Amino acid sequence: MTTPYTSAQVTAELAATPGWELADGQLSRTVTRKDFRDALLYVNAVGYLAERANHHPDVAISWNTVTLTVVTHSAGGLTAKDFALARQVSDLG
Amino acid sequence: MTTPYTSAQVTAELAATPGWELADGQLSRTVTRKDFRDALLYVNAVGYLAERANHHPDVAISWNTVTLTVVTHSAGGLTAKDFALARQVSDLG
């Protein structure tokens, strides 16, 4: 789970992870919710998934907009853990 | 509440708002909690205060570290609303 993917692997995995893009070597996803309250509820759902995976994205909230970024710092790159979490987050909608 | 403070007013208000600093014309506060879960609980408390005030800081979570920034965009500067929210947040510890 913690071996960094090669560039080719990242490209292939990313294609299978809708709603996420590559930004500065990390996976990034930005979503817009109805308002701040709804954005915070969304962040709590993401937080539940992150705690379950013991793998935590960086989170930025700006009123109704949430940006998530995820990378495996300890591996120095993107790993299966990142894509697994990303797909679970995508399933939240 | 929504008239932007002058620079002198900002300096005086800031001195009365412990735990916050000025960054790019906004009020900024960074706190470190025990872990991600505790950071997220803290953000929820901040979110409650923000909803009550109908004034919402930008929030950044990086594992156990939370950075809040607040400004009154509609006024183009810092106002009494910002300092009122900042002090309520400081009271959370």
mmCIF file of N, CA and C in Angstrom, chain A residues 36-37 40 43-44 47 50-51 56-63, chain B residues 36-37 40 43-44 47 50-51 56-63:
data_model
loop_
_atom_site.group_PDB
_atom_site.id
_atom_site.type_symbol
_atom_site.label_atom_id
_atom_site.label_comp_id
_atom_site.label_asym_id
_atom_site.label_seq_id
_atom_site.Cartn_x
_atom_site.Cartn_y
_atom_site.Cartn_z
ATOM 1 N N PHE A 36 -21.937 27.007 3.636
ATOM 2 C CA PHE A 36 -20.876 26.616 4.575
ATOM 3 C C PHE A 36 -21.273 25.405 5.408
ATOM 4 N N ARG A 37 -22.507 25.414 5.872
ATOM 5 C CA ARG A 37 -22.967 24.321 6.723
ATOM 6 C C ARG A 37 -22.891 22.984 5.990
ATOM 7 N N LEU A 40 -19.319 21.897 5.585
ATOM 8 C CA LEU A 40 -18.758 21.331 6.822
ATOM 9 C C LEU A 40 -19.282 19.918 7.066
ATOM 10 N N VAL A 43 -17.233 17.746 4.904
ATOM 11 C CA VAL A 43 -15.892 17.542 5.475
ATOM 12 C C VAL A 43 -15.939 16.513 6.603
ATOM 13 N N ASN A 44 -17.024 16.516 7.361
ATOM 14 C CA ASN A 44 -17.155 15.505 8.405
ATOM 15 C C ASN A 44 -17.276 14.096 7.825
ATOM 16 N N GLY A 47 -13.935 13.187 6.788
ATOM 17 C CA GLY A 47 -13.147 12.906 7.987
ATOM 18 C C GLY A 47 -13.405 11.510 8.525
ATOM 19 N N ALA A 50 -11.502 9.212 6.338
ATOM 20 C CA ALA A 50 -10.060 9.380 6.589
ATOM 21 C C ALA A 50 -9.643 8.677 7.880
ATOM 22 N N GLU A 51 -10.465 8.816 8.919
ATOM 23 C CA GLU A 51 -10.154 8.139 10.180
ATOM 24 C C GLU A 51 -10.192 6.628 10.008
ATOM 25 N N HIS A 56 -5.179 10.786 5.951
ATOM 26 C CA HIS A 56 -5.901 12.050 6.105
ATOM 27 C C HIS A 56 -5.542 13.049 5.020
ATOM 28 N N PRO A 57 -6.521 13.475 4.268
ATOM 29 C CA PRO A 57 -6.268 14.530 3.282
ATOM 30 C C PRO A 57 -6.082 15.880 3.977
ATOM 31 N N ASP A 58 -5.382 16.775 3.323
ATOM 32 C CA ASP A 58 -5.474 18.179 3.705
ATOM 33 C C ASP A 58 -6.829 18.690 3.220
ATOM 34 N N VAL A 59 -7.427 19.562 4.004
ATOM 35 C CA VAL A 59 -8.778 20.051 3.725
ATOM 36 C C VAL A 59 -8.771 21.572 3.754
ATOM 37 N N ALA A 60 -9.358 22.196 2.749
ATOM 38 C CA ALA A 60 -9.532 23.645 2.751
ATOM 39 C C ALA A 60 -11.001 23.949 2.507
ATOM 40 N N ILE A 61 -11.571 24.755 3.399
ATOM 41 C CA ILE A 61 -12.971 25.167 3.267
ATOM 42 C C ILE A 61 -13.012 26.669 3.048
ATOM 43 N N SER A 62 -13.680 27.073 1.984
ATOM 44 C CA SER A 62 -13.920 28.498 1.758
ATOM 45 C C SER A 62 -15.412 28.654 1.468
ATOM 46 N N TRP A 63 -16.140 28.992 2.491
ATOM 47 C CA TRP A 63 -17.593 29.042 2.511
ATOM 48 C C TRP A 63 -18.209 27.738 1.987
ATOM 49 N N PHE B 36 -5.895 14.467 13.949
ATOM 50 C CA PHE B 36 -6.861 14.907 12.945
ATOM 51 C C PHE B 36 -8.278 14.964 13.516
ATOM 52 N N ARG B 37 -8.622 13.938 14.272
ATOM 53 C CA ARG B 37 -9.976 13.872 14.825
ATOM 54 C C ARG B 37 -10.254 15.073 15.726
ATOM 55 N N LEU B 40 -10.662 18.191 13.674
ATOM 56 C CA LEU B 40 -11.970 18.270 13.026
ATOM 57 C C LEU B 40 -13.061 18.659 14.031
ATOM 58 N N VAL B 43 -12.792 22.308 14.390
ATOM 59 C CA VAL B 43 -13.372 23.005 13.226
ATOM 60 C C VAL B 43 -14.894 23.025 13.322
ATOM 61 N N ASN B 44 -15.472 21.969 13.852
ATOM 62 C CA ASN B 44 -16.927 21.966 14.028
ATOM 63 C C ASN B 44 -17.373 23.008 15.046
ATOM 64 N N GLY B 47 -17.172 26.190 13.344
ATOM 65 C CA GLY B 47 -18.279 26.252 12.393
ATOM 66 C C GLY B 47 -19.583 26.648 13.072
ATOM 67 N N ALA B 50 -19.374 30.308 13.610
ATOM 68 C CA ALA B 50 -19.466 31.000 12.311
ATOM 69 C C ALA B 50 -20.915 31.053 11.823
ATOM 70 N N GLU B 51 -21.619 29.925 11.974
ATOM 71 C CA GLU B 51 -23.031 29.897 11.562
ATOM 72 C C GLU B 51 -23.853 30.854 12.407
ATOM 73 N N HIS B 56 -18.110 33.599 8.100
ATOM 74 C CA HIS B 56 -17.426 32.321 7.989
ATOM 75 C C HIS B 56 -15.951 32.476 7.658
ATOM 76 N N PRO B 57 -15.092 31.981 8.496
ATOM 77 C CA PRO B 57 -13.659 32.013 8.168
ATOM 78 C C PRO B 57 -13.333 30.986 7.093
ATOM 79 N N ASP B 58 -12.264 31.221 6.366
ATOM 80 C CA ASP B 58 -11.666 30.139 5.596
ATOM 81 C C ASP B 58 -10.955 29.213 6.584
ATOM 82 N N VAL B 59 -11.004 27.930 6.286
ATOM 83 C CA VAL B 59 -10.472 26.918 7.201
ATOM 84 C C VAL B 59 -9.529 26.004 6.434
ATOM 85 N N ALA B 60 -8.351 25.768 6.987
ATOM 86 C CA ALA B 60 -7.432 24.791 6.406
ATOM 87 C C ALA B 60 -7.040 23.798 7.481
ATOM 88 N N ILE B 61 -7.211 22.512 7.167
ATOM 89 C CA ILE B 61 -6.839 21.442 8.103
ATOM 90 C C ILE B 61 -5.707 20.636 7.474
ATOM 91 N N SER B 62 -4.619 20.502 8.206
ATOM 92 C CA SER B 62 -3.542 19.608 7.787
ATOM 93 C C SER B 62 -3.213 18.715 8.979
ATOM 94 N N TRP B 63 -3.773 17.542 8.958
ATOM 95 C CA TRP B 63 -3.745 16.581 10.054
ATOM 96 C C TRP B 63 -4.174 17.223 11.373
#
